[in-house]
GROMACS .gro file of C-alpha atoms in nm:
model
  210
    1MET     CA    1   1.603  -0.421   0.645
    2VAL     CA    2   1.798  -0.197   0.420
    3SER     CA    3   1.838  -0.295   0.043
    4THR     CA    4   2.142  -0.310  -0.179
    5GLY     CA    5   2.279   0.021  -0.278
    6LEU     CA    6   2.186   0.223  -0.584
    7LYS     CA    7   2.452   0.456  -0.732
    8VAL     CA    8   2.326   0.816  -0.837
    9SER     CA    9   2.486   1.127  -0.948
   10LYS     CA   10   2.432   1.495  -0.900
   11ARG     CA   11   2.218   1.671  -1.184
   12GLU     CA   12   2.288   1.983  -1.351
   13VAL     CA   13   2.022   1.957  -1.613
   14THR     CA   14   1.665   2.091  -1.511
   15GLY     CA   15   1.346   2.182  -1.660
   16LYS     CA   16   1.226   2.081  -1.981
   17LYS     CA   17   1.604   1.969  -2.076
   18THR     CA   18   1.561   1.663  -1.859
   19ARG     CA   19   1.389   1.497  -2.150
   20PHE     CA   20   1.738   1.448  -2.300
   21LEU     CA   21   1.849   1.261  -1.982
   22ARG     CA   22   1.561   1.024  -2.028
   23ARG     CA   23   1.662   0.964  -2.384
   24ASP     CA   24   2.008   0.859  -2.242
   25GLY     CA   25   1.858   0.620  -2.003
   26GLN     CA   26   1.866   0.846  -1.691
   27THR     CA   27   1.584   0.926  -1.462
   28PRO     CA   28   1.573   1.273  -1.299
   29ALA     CA   29   1.542   1.254  -0.918
   30HIS     CA   30   1.510   1.499  -0.623
   31LEU     CA   31   1.638   1.438  -0.279
   32PHE     CA   32   1.516   1.599   0.046
   33GLY     CA   33   1.473   1.533   0.405
   34ARG     CA   34   1.473   1.693   0.745
   35GLY     CA   35   1.792   1.887   0.819
   36ILE     CA   36   1.960   1.816   0.490
   37GLU     CA   37   2.003   2.034   0.173
   38SER     CA   38   1.783   1.919  -0.106
   39MET     CA   39   1.959   1.787  -0.401
   40SER     CA   40   1.883   1.728  -0.793
   41LEU     CA   41   2.009   1.388  -0.895
   42GLN     CA   42   1.985   1.142  -1.174
   43CYS     CA   43   2.019   0.760  -1.187
   44ASN     CA   44   2.011   0.477  -1.429
   45THR     CA   45   1.653   0.412  -1.528
   46GLU     CA   46   1.703   0.041  -1.574
   47GLU     CA   47   1.883  -0.006  -1.243
   48LEU     CA   48   1.624   0.218  -1.061
   49GLN     CA   49   1.325   0.025  -1.230
   50ASN     CA   50   1.482  -0.302  -1.114
   51MET     CA   51   1.524  -0.178  -0.760
   52ILE     CA   52   1.144  -0.076  -0.743
   53ASN     CA   53   1.037  -0.418  -0.889
   54LEU     CA   54   1.246  -0.603  -0.627
   55LYS     CA   55   1.196  -0.394  -0.317
   56GLY     CA   56   0.889  -0.184  -0.387
   57THR     CA   57   0.848   0.184  -0.244
   58THR     CA   58   0.803   0.101   0.131
   59ARG     CA   59   1.152  -0.045   0.194
   60LEU     CA   60   1.463   0.159   0.281
   61LEU     CA   61   1.695   0.190  -0.027
   62ASN     CA   62   2.078   0.290   0.013
   63ILE     CA   63   2.202   0.541  -0.242
   64LYS     CA   64   2.547   0.657  -0.303
   65ILE     CA   65   2.589   1.001  -0.447
   66GLY     CA   66   2.885   1.058  -0.686
   67GLY     CA   67   3.208   1.015  -0.479
   68GLU     CA   68   3.060   1.009  -0.144
   69LYS     CA   69   3.195   0.732   0.087
   70GLU     CA   70   2.891   0.674   0.281
   71TYR     CA   71   2.549   0.556   0.167
   72ARG     CA   72   2.230   0.748   0.238
   73SER     CA   73   1.916   0.559   0.344
   74VAL     CA   74   1.611   0.697   0.154
   75PHE     CA   75   1.250   0.606   0.094
   76ILE     CA   76   1.091   0.650  -0.275
   77ARG     CA   77   0.823   0.919  -0.173
   78GLU     CA   78   0.684   0.959  -0.516
   79ILE     CA   79   0.718   0.828  -0.864
   80GLN     CA   80   0.594   0.995  -1.193
   81ARG     CA   81   0.558   0.773  -1.501
   82ASP     CA   82   0.467   0.854  -1.857
   83SER     CA   83   0.090   0.806  -1.887
   84ILE     CA   84   0.103   0.607  -2.218
   85SER     CA   85   0.449   0.403  -2.184
   86GLY     CA   86   0.462   0.374  -1.812
   87ILE     CA   87   0.837   0.467  -1.824
   88LEU     CA   88   0.983   0.643  -1.523
   89GLN     CA   89   0.986   1.027  -1.555
   90HIS     CA   90   1.091   1.144  -1.210
   91VAL     CA   91   1.130   1.010  -0.851
   92ASP     CA   92   1.125   1.197  -0.515
   93LEU     CA   93   1.363   1.046  -0.254
   94TYR     CA   94   1.338   1.107   0.115
   95GLN     CA   95   1.634   1.075   0.333
   96VAL     CA   96   1.578   0.930   0.668
   97ASN     CA   97   1.761   0.976   1.000
   98GLN     CA   98   1.795   0.634   1.168
   99THR     CA   99   1.737   0.772   1.508
  100GLU     CA  100   1.423   0.961   1.426
  101LYS     CA  101   1.078   0.819   1.382
  102ILE     CA  102   0.888   0.849   1.060
  103LYS     CA  103   0.527   0.816   0.958
  104LEU     CA  104   0.456   0.610   0.632
  105ALA     CA  105   0.132   0.455   0.475
  106LEU     CA  106   0.197   0.085   0.434
  107PRO     CA  107  -0.007  -0.142   0.197
  108ILE     CA  108  -0.210  -0.424   0.348
  109VAL     CA  109  -0.149  -0.756   0.200
  110PHE     CA  110  -0.398  -1.018   0.234
  111LYS     CA  111  -0.262  -1.375   0.288
  112GLY     CA  112  -0.444  -1.714   0.243
  113SER     CA  113  -0.813  -1.762   0.204
  114ALA     CA  114  -1.111  -1.726   0.431
  115PRO     CA  115  -1.296  -2.056   0.529
  116ALA     CA  116  -1.622  -1.850   0.556
  117LEU     CA  117  -1.638  -1.823   0.180
  118LYS     CA  118  -1.725  -2.167   0.135
  119GLN     CA  119  -2.048  -2.113   0.303
  120LYS     CA  120  -2.346  -2.004   0.087
  121ASN     CA  121  -2.423  -1.616   0.077
  122ASN     CA  122  -2.099  -1.516   0.251
  123ILE     CA  123  -1.884  -1.254   0.083
  124ILE     CA  124  -1.568  -1.086   0.191
  125GLU     CA  125  -1.532  -0.698   0.231
  126HIS     CA  126  -1.184  -0.536   0.220
  127ILE     CA  127  -1.248  -0.216   0.416
  128LEU     CA  128  -0.895  -0.094   0.418
  129THR     CA  129  -0.599  -0.135   0.188
  130GLU     CA  130  -0.330   0.060   0.372
  131LEU     CA  131  -0.256   0.186   0.713
  132THR     CA  132  -0.030   0.470   0.838
  133VAL     CA  133   0.229   0.359   1.085
  134GLU     CA  134   0.512   0.534   1.288
  135SER     CA  135   0.847   0.385   1.399
  136LEU     CA  136   1.213   0.420   1.351
  137PRO     CA  137   1.314   0.352   0.997
  138GLY     CA  138   1.496   0.034   1.091
  139ASP     CA  139   1.178  -0.111   1.253
  140LEU     CA  140   0.947  -0.034   0.961
  141PRO     CA  141   0.794  -0.326   0.777
  142PRO     CA  142   0.753  -0.314   0.410
  143GLN     CA  143   0.390  -0.417   0.436
  144ILE     CA  144   0.124  -0.528   0.684
  145ASP     CA  145   0.018  -0.886   0.640
  146VAL     CA  146  -0.334  -0.988   0.721
  147ASP     CA  147  -0.418  -1.368   0.747
  148LEU     CA  148  -0.766  -1.433   0.613
  149SER     CA  149  -0.764  -1.805   0.734
  150VAL     CA  150  -0.901  -1.693   1.078
  151LEU     CA  151  -1.218  -1.580   0.915
  152THR     CA  152  -1.460  -1.888   0.948
  153SER     CA  153  -1.806  -1.769   0.988
  154SER     CA  154  -2.039  -1.490   0.890
  155ASN     CA  155  -2.008  -1.139   1.049
  156GLN     CA  156  -1.639  -1.225   1.158
  157ALA     CA  157  -1.387  -0.940   1.108
  158ILE     CA  158  -1.024  -0.859   1.148
  159THR     CA  159  -0.950  -0.527   1.326
  160VAL     CA  160  -0.647  -0.318   1.396
  161ARG     CA  161  -0.634  -0.471   1.721
  162ASP     CA  162  -0.593  -0.814   1.586
  163LEU     CA  163  -0.268  -0.737   1.387
  164GLU     CA  164   0.040  -0.922   1.482
  165ILE     CA  165   0.303  -0.617   1.428
  166ASN     CA  166   0.637  -0.530   1.570
  167PRO     CA  167   0.563  -0.356   1.911
  168ASN     CA  168   0.801  -0.086   1.819
  169VAL     CA  169   0.560   0.012   1.532
  170THR     CA  170   0.267   0.232   1.627
  171ILE     CA  171  -0.041   0.208   1.390
  172ASP     CA  172  -0.229   0.543   1.339
  173ALA     CA  173  -0.587   0.402   1.356
  174GLN     CA  174  -0.842   0.305   1.634
  175PRO     CA  175  -0.793  -0.054   1.767
  176ASP     CA  176  -1.145  -0.149   1.676
  177GLN     CA  177  -1.104  -0.019   1.302
  178ILE     CA  178  -1.225  -0.305   1.077
  179ILE     CA  179  -0.974  -0.405   0.812
  180VAL     CA  180  -1.171  -0.685   0.646
  181LYS     CA  181  -1.489  -0.874   0.738
  182ILE     CA  182  -1.732  -1.145   0.632
  183SER     CA  183  -2.083  -1.013   0.542
  184LEU     CA  184  -2.401  -1.226   0.443
  185VAL     CA  185  -2.526  -1.150   0.100
  186ALA     CA  186  -2.886  -0.983   0.136
  187GLU     CA  187  -3.161  -1.194  -0.016
  188ASP     CA  188  -3.243  -1.128  -0.372
  189LYS     CA  189  -3.499  -0.853  -0.370
  190GLU     CA  190  -3.661  -0.988  -0.693
  191ALA     CA  191  -3.703  -1.339  -0.557
  192ALA     CA  192  -3.838  -1.192  -0.228
  193SER     CA  193  -4.090  -0.969  -0.415
  194GLU     CA  194  -4.225  -1.278  -0.623
  195ALA     CA  195  -4.261  -1.489  -0.302
  196ALA     CA  196  -4.462  -1.206  -0.157
  197GLN     CA  197  -4.706  -1.175  -0.446
  198THR     CA  198  -4.739  -1.554  -0.455
  199GLU     CA  199  -4.845  -1.543  -0.095
  200THR     CA  200  -5.100  -1.260  -0.161
  201ALA     CA  201  -5.250  -1.422  -0.460
  202THR     CA  202  -5.308  -1.757  -0.267
  203PRO     CA  203  -5.667  -1.753  -0.115
  204GLU     CA  204  -5.680  -1.817   0.250
  205THR     CA  205  -5.879  -2.142   0.337
  206LYS     CA  206  -6.158  -2.090   0.598
  207THR     CA  207  -6.349  -2.383   0.789
  208GLU     CA  208  -6.710  -2.298   0.838
  209LYS     CA  209  -6.906  -2.477   1.118
  210LYS     CA  210  -7.247  -2.589   1.010
   0.00000   0.00000   0.00000
């Protein structure tokens, strides 16, 4: 699903002078993509941040550059922020072709809770946090949802094969790759050691025949 459009403009300021843009509430950006001419851009920092908050970085965004009549479909490929304030410093935008497949790493979002965790000594292990997928831009989901409610007992796992996803989307991973699993906590080593010592210290009773 393509988001609401964001208006941007071509940027003439480059290098260290871009700090003046940021002071004026503009974020420097760079647009690139297959078969297009790369372009230096700038956009309103507040509007861009609101768009990121609303849509994240894995949804298609519409941008309109200057006086162009048509919107362009892009992904936010990279975000640079100030290490202290967290304010946007620069973004890279990748323009997509709606008729060409693209590869993108999507975040895994875990939904619900695992009933198995109600059982003593069970823990949940999140093996993967993202998966790389390939599809046409219009078929690309913003994230991969994983339902934890199917995990009801120890040693259960959810693999790539178990995912419910658009058949037009190809996951770049082995079908038996584990995403999340329920494991049994190992017995406390200290308690086990004490039990062993107690057993050793207890004399064995023997019965003698007279």
